[in-house]
Coordinates of C-alpha atoms in Angstrom, one line a residue:
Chain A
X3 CA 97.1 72.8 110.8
X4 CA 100.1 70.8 112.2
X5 CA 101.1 70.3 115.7
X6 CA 104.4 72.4 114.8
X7 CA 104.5 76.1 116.9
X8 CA 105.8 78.2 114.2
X9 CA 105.8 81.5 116.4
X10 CA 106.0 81.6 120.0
X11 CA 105.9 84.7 122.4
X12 CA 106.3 84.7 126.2
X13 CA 105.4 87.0 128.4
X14 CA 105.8 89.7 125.7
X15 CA 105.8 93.5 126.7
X16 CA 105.9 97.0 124.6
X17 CA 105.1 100.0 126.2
X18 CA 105.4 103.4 124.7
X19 CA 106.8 106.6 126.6
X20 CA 105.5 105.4 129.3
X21 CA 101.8 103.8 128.6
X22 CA 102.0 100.1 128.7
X23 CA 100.7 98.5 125.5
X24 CA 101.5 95.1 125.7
X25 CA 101.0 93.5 129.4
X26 CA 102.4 90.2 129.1
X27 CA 100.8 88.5 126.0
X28 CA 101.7 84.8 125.5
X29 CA 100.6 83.2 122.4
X30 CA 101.7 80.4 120.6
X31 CA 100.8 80.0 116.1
X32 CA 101.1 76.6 114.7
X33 CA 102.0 75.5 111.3
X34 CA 99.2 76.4 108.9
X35 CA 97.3 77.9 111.2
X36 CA 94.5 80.8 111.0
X37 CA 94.1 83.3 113.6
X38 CA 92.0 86.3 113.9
X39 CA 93.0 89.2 116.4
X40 CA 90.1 91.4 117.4
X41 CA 89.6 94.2 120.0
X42 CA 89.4 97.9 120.2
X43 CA 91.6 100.3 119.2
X44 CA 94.5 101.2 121.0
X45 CA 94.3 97.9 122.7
X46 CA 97.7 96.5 121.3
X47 CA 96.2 94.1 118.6
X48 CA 99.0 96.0 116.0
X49 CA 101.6 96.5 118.2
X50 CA 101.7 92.9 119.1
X51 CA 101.8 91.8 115.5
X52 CA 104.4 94.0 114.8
X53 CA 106.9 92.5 117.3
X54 CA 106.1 89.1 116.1
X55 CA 108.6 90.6 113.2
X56 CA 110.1 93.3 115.3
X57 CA 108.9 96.0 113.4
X58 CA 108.4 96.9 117.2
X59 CA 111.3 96.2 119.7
X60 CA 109.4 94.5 122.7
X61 CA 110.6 95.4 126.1
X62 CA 110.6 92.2 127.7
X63 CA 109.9 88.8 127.0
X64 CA 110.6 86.4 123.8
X65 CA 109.4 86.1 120.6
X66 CA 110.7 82.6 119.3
X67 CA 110.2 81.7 115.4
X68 CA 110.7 78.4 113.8
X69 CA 112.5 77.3 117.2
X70 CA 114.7 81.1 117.5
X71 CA 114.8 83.3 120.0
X72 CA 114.9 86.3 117.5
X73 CA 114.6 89.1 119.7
X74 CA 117.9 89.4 121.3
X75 CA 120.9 90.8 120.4
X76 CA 123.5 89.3 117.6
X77 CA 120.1 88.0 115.9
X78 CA 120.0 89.0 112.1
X79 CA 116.3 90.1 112.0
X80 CA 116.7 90.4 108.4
X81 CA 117.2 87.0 107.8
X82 CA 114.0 85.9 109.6
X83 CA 112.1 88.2 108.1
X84 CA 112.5 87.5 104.8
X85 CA 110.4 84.3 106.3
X86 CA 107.6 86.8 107.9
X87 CA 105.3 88.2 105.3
X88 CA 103.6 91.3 106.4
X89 CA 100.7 93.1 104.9
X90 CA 99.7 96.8 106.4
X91 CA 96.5 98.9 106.7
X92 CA 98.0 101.6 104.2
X93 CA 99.0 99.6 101.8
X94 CA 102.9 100.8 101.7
X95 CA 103.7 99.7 97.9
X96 CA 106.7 101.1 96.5
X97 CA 105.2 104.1 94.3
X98 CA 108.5 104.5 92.4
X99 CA 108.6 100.9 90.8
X100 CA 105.9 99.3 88.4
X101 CA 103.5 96.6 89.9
X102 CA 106.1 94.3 88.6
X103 CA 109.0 95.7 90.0
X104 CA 107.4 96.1 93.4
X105 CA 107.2 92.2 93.4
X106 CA 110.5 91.3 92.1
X107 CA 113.0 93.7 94.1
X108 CA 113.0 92.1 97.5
X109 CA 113.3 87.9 96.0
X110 CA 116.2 89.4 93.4
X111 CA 118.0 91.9 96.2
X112 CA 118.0 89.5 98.3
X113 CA 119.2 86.8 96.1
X114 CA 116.8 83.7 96.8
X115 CA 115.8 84.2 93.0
X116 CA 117.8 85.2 89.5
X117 CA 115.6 88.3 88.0
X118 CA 114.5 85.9 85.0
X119 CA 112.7 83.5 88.4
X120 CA 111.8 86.2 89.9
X121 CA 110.1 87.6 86.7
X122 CA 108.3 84.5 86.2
X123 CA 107.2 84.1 89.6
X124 CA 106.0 87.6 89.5
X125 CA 104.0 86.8 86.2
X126 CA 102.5 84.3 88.0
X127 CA 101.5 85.9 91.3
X128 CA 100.3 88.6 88.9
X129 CA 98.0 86.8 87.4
X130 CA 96.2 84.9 90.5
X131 CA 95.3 88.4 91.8
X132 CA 94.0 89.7 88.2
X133 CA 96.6 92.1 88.1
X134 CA 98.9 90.4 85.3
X135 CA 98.0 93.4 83.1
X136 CA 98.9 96.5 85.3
X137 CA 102.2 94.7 85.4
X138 CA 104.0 97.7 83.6
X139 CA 101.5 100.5 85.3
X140 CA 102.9 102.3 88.3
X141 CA 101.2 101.9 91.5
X142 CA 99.2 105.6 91.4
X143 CA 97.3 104.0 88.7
X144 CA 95.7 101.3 90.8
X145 CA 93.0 101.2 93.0
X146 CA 93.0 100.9 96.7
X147 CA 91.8 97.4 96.7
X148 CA 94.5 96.6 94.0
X149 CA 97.0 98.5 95.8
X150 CA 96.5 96.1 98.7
X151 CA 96.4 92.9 96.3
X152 CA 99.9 94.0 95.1
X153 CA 101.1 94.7 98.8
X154 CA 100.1 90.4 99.6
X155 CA 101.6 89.2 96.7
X156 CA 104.8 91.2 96.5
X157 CA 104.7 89.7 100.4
X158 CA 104.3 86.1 98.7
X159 CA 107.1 86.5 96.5
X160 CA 109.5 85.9 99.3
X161 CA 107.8 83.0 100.0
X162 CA 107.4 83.4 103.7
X163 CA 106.2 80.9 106.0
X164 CA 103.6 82.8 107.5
X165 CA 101.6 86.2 106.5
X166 CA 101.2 88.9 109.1
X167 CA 98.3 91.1 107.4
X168 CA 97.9 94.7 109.8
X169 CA 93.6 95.4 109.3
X170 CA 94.3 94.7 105.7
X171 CA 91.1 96.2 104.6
X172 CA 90.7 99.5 107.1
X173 CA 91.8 101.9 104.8
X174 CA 89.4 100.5 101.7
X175 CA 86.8 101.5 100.0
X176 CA 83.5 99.3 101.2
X177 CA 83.2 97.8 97.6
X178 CA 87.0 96.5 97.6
X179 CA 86.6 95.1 100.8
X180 CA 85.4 92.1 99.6
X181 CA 88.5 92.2 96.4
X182 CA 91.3 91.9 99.6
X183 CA 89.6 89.2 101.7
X184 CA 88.9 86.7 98.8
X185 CA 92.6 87.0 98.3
X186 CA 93.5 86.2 101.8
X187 CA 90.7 83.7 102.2
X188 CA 92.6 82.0 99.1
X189 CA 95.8 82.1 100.9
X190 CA 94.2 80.5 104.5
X191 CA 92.6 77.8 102.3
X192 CA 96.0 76.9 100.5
X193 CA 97.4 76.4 104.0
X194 CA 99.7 79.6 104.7
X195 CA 99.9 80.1 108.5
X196 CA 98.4 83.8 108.7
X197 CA 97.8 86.2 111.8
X198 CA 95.0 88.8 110.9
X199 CA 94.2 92.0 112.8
X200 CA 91.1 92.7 111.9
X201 CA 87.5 94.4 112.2
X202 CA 86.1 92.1 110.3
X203 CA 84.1 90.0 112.1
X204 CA 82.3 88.1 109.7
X205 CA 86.0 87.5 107.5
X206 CA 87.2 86.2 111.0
X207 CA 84.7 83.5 111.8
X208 CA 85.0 82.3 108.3
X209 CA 88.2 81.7 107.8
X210 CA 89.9 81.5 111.3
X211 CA 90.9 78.4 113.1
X212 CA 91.0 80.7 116.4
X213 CA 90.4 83.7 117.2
X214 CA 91.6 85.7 119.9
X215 CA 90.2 88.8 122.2
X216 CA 92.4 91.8 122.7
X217 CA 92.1 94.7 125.1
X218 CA 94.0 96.7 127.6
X219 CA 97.8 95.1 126.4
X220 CA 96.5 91.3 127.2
X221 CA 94.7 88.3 125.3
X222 CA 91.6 88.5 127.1
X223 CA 89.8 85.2 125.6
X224 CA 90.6 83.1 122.8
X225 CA 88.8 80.2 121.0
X226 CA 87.1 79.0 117.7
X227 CA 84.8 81.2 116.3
X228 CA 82.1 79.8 117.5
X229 CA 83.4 79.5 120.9
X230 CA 85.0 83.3 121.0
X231 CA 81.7 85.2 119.2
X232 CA 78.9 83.2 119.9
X233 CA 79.5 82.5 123.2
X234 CA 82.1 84.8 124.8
X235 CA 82.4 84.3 128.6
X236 CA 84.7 87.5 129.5
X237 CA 82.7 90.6 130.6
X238 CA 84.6 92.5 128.3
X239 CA 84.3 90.2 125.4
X240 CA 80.9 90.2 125.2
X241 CA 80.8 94.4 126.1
X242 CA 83.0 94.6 123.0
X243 CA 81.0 92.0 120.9
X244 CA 77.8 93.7 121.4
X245 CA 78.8 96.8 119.8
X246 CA 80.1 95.6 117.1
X247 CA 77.9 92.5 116.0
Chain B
X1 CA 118.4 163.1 85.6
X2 CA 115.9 162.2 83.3
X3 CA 115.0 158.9 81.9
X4 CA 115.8 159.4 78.8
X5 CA 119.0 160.0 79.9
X6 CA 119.3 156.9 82.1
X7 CA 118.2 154.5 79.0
X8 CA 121.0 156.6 76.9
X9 CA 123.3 156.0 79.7
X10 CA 122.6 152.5 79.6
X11 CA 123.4 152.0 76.1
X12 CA 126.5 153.5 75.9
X13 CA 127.4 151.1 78.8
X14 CA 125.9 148.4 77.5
X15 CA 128.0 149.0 73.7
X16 CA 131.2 149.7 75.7
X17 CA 130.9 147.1 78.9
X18 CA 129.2 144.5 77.4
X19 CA 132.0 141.9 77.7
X20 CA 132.8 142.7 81.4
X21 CA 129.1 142.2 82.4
X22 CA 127.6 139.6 80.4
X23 CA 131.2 137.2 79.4
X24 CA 133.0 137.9 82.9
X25 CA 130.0 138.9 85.0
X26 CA 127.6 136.5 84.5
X27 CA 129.9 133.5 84.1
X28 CA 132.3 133.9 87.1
X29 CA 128.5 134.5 89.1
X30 CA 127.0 131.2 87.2
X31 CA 130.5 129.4 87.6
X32 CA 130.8 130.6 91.3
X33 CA 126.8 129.7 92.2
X34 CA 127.2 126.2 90.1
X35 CA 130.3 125.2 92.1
X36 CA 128.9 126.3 95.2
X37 CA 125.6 124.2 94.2
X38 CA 127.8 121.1 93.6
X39 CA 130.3 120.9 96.2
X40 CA 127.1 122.0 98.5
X41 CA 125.2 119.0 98.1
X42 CA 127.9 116.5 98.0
X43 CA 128.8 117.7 101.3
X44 CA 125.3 118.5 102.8
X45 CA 124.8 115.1 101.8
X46 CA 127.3 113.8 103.9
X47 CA 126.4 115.9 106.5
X48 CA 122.5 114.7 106.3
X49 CA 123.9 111.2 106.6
X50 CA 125.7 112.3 109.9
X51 CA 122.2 114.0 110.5
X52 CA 121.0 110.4 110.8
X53 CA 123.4 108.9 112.5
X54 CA 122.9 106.6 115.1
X55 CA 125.5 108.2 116.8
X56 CA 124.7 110.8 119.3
X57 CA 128.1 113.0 118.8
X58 CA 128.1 112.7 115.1
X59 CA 124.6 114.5 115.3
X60 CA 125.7 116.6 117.8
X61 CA 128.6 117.7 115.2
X62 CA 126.0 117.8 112.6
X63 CA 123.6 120.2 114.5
X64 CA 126.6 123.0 116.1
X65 CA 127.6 123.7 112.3
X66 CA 124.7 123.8 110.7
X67 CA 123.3 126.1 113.5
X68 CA 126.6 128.3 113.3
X69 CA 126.7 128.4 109.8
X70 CA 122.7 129.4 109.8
X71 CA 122.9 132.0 112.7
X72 CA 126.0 134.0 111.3
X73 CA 126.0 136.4 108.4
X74 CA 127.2 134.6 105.0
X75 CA 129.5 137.9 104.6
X76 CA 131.1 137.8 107.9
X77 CA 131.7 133.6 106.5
X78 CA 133.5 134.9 103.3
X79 CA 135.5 137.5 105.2
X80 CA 136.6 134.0 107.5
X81 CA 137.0 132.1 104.3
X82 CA 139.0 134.8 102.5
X83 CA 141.3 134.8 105.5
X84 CA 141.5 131.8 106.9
X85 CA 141.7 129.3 103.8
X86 CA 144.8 130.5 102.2
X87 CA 146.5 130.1 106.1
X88 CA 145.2 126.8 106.2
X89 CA 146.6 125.3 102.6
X90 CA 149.6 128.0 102.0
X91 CA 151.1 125.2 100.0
X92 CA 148.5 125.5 97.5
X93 CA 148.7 129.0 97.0
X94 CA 145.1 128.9 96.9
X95 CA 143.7 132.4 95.4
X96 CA 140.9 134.6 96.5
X97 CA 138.3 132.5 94.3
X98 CA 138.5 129.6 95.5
X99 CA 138.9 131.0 99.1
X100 CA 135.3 132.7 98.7
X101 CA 133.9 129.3 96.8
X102 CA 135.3 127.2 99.7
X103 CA 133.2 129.8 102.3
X104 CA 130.3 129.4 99.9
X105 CA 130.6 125.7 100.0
X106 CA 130.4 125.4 103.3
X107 CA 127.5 127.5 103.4
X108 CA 125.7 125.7 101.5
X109 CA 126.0 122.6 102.7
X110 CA 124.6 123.5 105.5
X111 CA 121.5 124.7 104.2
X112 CA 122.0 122.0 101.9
X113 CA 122.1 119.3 104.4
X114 CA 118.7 120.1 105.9
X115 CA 117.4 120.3 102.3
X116 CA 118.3 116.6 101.9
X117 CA 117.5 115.5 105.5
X118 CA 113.9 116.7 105.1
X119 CA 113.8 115.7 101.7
X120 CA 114.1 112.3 103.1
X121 CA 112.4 112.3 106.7
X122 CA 109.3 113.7 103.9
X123 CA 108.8 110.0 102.5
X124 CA 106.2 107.7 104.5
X125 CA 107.7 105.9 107.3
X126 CA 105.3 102.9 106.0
X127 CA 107.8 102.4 103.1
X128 CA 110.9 101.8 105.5
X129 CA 108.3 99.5 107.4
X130 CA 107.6 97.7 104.0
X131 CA 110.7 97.0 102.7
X132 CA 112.1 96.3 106.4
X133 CA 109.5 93.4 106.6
X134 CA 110.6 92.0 103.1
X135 CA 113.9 91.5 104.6
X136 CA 115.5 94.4 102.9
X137 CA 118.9 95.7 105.2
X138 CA 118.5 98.9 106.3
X139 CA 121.0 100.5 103.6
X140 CA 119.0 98.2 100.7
X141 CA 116.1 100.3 102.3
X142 CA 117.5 103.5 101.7
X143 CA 119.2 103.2 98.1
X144 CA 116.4 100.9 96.7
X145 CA 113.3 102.5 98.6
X146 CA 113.8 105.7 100.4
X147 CA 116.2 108.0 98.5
X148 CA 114.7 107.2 94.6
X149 CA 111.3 108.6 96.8
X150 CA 113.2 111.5 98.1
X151 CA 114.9 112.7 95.2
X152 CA 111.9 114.3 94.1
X153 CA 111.3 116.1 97.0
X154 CA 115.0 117.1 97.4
X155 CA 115.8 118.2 94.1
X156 CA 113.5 121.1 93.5
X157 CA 114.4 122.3 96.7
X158 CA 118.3 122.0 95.4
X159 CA 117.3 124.2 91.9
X160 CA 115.7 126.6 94.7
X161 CA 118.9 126.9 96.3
X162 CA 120.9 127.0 93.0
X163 CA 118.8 130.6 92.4
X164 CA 119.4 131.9 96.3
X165 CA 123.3 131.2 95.5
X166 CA 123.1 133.1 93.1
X167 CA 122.3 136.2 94.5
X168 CA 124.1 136.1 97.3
X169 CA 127.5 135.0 95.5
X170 CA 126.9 138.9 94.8
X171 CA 128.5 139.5 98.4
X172 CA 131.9 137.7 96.8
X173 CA 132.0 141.1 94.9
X174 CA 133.8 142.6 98.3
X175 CA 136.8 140.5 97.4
X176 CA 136.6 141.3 93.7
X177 CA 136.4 137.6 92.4
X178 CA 135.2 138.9 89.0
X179 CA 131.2 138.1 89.4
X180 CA 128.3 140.3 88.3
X181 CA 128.5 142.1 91.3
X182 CA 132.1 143.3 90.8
X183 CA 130.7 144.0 87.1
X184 CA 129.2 146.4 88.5
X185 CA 132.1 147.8 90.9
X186 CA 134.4 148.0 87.8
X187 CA 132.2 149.9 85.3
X188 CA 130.8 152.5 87.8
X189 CA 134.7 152.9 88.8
X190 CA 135.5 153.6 84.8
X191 CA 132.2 155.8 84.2
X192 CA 131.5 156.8 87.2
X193 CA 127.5 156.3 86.3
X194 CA 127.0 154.3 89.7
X195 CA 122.8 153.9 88.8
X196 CA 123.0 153.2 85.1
X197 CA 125.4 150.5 86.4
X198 CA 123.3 149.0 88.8
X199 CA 119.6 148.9 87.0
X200 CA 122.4 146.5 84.5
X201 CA 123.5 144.2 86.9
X202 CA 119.6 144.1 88.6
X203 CA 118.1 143.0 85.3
X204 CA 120.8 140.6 84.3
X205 CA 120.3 138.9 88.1
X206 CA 116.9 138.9 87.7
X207 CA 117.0 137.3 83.9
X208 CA 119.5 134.6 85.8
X209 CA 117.1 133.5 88.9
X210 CA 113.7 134.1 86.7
X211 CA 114.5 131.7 84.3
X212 CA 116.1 129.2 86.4
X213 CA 112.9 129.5 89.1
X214 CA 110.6 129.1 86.1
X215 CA 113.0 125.9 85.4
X216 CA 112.7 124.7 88.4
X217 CA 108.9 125.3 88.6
X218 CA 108.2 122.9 85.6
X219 CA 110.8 120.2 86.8
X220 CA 109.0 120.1 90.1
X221 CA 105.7 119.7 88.2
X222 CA 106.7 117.2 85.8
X223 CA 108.0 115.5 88.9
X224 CA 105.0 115.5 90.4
X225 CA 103.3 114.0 87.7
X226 CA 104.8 111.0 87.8
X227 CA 103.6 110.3 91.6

């Protein structure tokens, strides 16, 4: 972890016919960084992580990447994020392509690689996540655990400068839980700068550097692991905590 | 009359008329419903797009014709069409054919339009989502994500419409354009054996739209398979 903010937002706020979901939520990610989002449901842990690529248009405030304020008008989103990787509860992979394809259209569309690079790279990312020979097999064939695998890498192959992953493993099956984290976990040792929504508690005190509290629209508490889970100082921390430790 | 009589009747239709039913009938009626089909989509198409617009009065457009075309009688269209088209292009000298396809072409792109539109509203919002977050454009989206997704949902739902158009090109018949249904008009004039006439043009348009529908059926499974 470098002293470099990578991702910045002020005073960020979403709200949704109405219901306000994000209350102000300031927050900033450094270079190579590992954070875990908790909280209940409905408490705006997803909808914040998908303005930090505005997948969501905030309502207010800034969200500032690599320096950028790219939430304003005139701003080509596209652009930045080709540098935002982003990994979601359902999966999302392309049905209509082979595993290989789904990792090679968006480096070759958007011409950062020639399709023979892209190929190789592919190969490659293939075969770190076991999947090298499905390469020709059509998504429907996988599993859901390997659906997800195929989701990170073809997220990799743009070669982003940080990893959003959307409670990666909520849709799984219990026994490919563990398949999706040690893939992540690989990621976060190998330095990538991730944000992680997850339920996972024990996933987040292993491999986060911080780890933040979310509820009602706001970052309630934040800290290290051991800070945030063992010793939580907010009421509603340690309400939440003690239902689902 | 007896049935006998009626399959008798039928025959000697059948060995005199043949020509005018299954050469003139059933091609003009294919020809008609295929052009219909074609032009249809092309134009639904375009209209779906409007559909989709970020636009408010290209939608707005969009949704007065398609509710006009969908809430008036496809007869009381080709009466508009048969009158209205040759005012329109008097230079062309257009003839009553092509004035009833043009009505039937506008039609069906109506129908067709929401076909297409649904057809592609259908796929998962998380694959926009996916291949927004990649960096994809939103046009990259839709050719490379969204519509190879879609076409399977909208195709089927096109063959279907290819077997409705073909029954009801059978209302062209009032402006004698030459289809099956003016077969029929044209034999019963000649022999005067009106029900004979009509069990002939029945079969022959349910041959047509079985088949096709059975067609249809195992593209949409085959389709399926591969999801």
């Amino acid at each position: 972890m470098t002293d470099t903010v990578l991702i910045e937002t002020r005073k960020l706020t979403k709200s949704f016919g109405g219901l306000l979901v994000l209350k102000g939520v300031d927050l900033q990610v450094h270079q190579g960084e590992a954070i875990a989002v908790i909280g209940p449901s409905g408490g705006g842990k997803s909808t914040f992580l998908r303005c930090l690529n505005l997948l969501e248009t905030p309502d207010g405030g800034d969200v500032i990447f690599e320096g950028q304020k790219i939430n304003q008008k005139g701003t080509d989103v596209d652009l930045y994020r080709q540098k935002m990787g982003m990994v979601f509860q359902h999966f999302n992979v392309f049905p209509h392509m082979t595993v290989q394809e789904n990792v090679t259209l968006a480096p070759v569309l958007l011409k950062k690689k020639t399709p023979a690079e892209a190929q190789a790279q592919a190969l490659n990312l293939l075969d770190r996540i076991g999947l090298l020979d499905k390469k020709d097999e059509y998504p429907r064939k996988l599993s859901g655990g390997q659906k997800q695998r195929l989701a990170i890498v073809r997220a990799l192959a743009m070669e982003p400068d940080v990893m959003l992953f959307d409670e990666p493993t909520s849709a799984l099956d219990p026994e490919m839980v563990g398949e999706v984290l040690s893939v992540i976990r690989a990621l976060v040792k190998g330095g990538m700068t991730t944000v992680i929504v997850t339920h996972e508690m024990g996933f987040a005190r292993e491999v986060s550097d911080r780890i933040l509290f979310m509820a009602d629209g706001v970052i309630v508490e934040q800290g290290t692991p051991a800070e945030l889970l063992d010793h939580p100082r907010q009421q509603r921390t340690q309400d939440f905590l003690s239902k689902v430790l | 009359m007896t049935f006998s009589t009626v399959i008798q009747n039928i025959i000697k239709i059948m060995s005199k008329y043949w020509d005018v039913f299954l050469i003139k009938g059933v091609s003009v009626t294919m020809a008609l419903a295929a052009i219909t089909v074609f032009f249809g989509a092309i134009i639904g198409a375009l209209l779906a797009i409007m559909k989709m617009s970020p636009l408010g009065i290209l939608r707005a457009i969009v949704t007065a014709f398609v509710e006009v075309i969908r809430g008036t009688p496809l007869l009381l269209q080709l009466y508009i069409g048969y009158f209205i088209v040759p005012l329109m292009v008097p230079a062309l000298e257009i003839g009553t054919f092509a004035s009833i396809a043009v009505a039937l072409v506008i039609n069906s792109a109506a129908y067709v339009s929401e076909v297409i539109r649904s057809g592609i509203q259908a796929v998962d919002i998380g694959q926009t989502e996916a291949a927004r977050s990649l960096g994809l454009s939103k046009g990259q989206t839709m050719t490379k994500v969204i519509l190879p997704q879609a076409v399977k949902n909208i195709l089927p739902a096109l063959g279907n419409e290819f077997v409705t158009i073909i029954k009801e090109t059978s209302l062209a018949s009032t402006f004698f354009v030459g289809d099956l249904m003016t077969s029929y008009l044209t034999v019963k004039g000649q022999t005067y054996l009106a029900f004979e006439s009509l069990i002939i043009v029945g079969v022959l348009y349910f041959v047509l739209t079985f088949v096709l529908s059975k067609l249809v059926g195992a593209y949409e499974r085959r389709l399926k398979q591969s999801d």
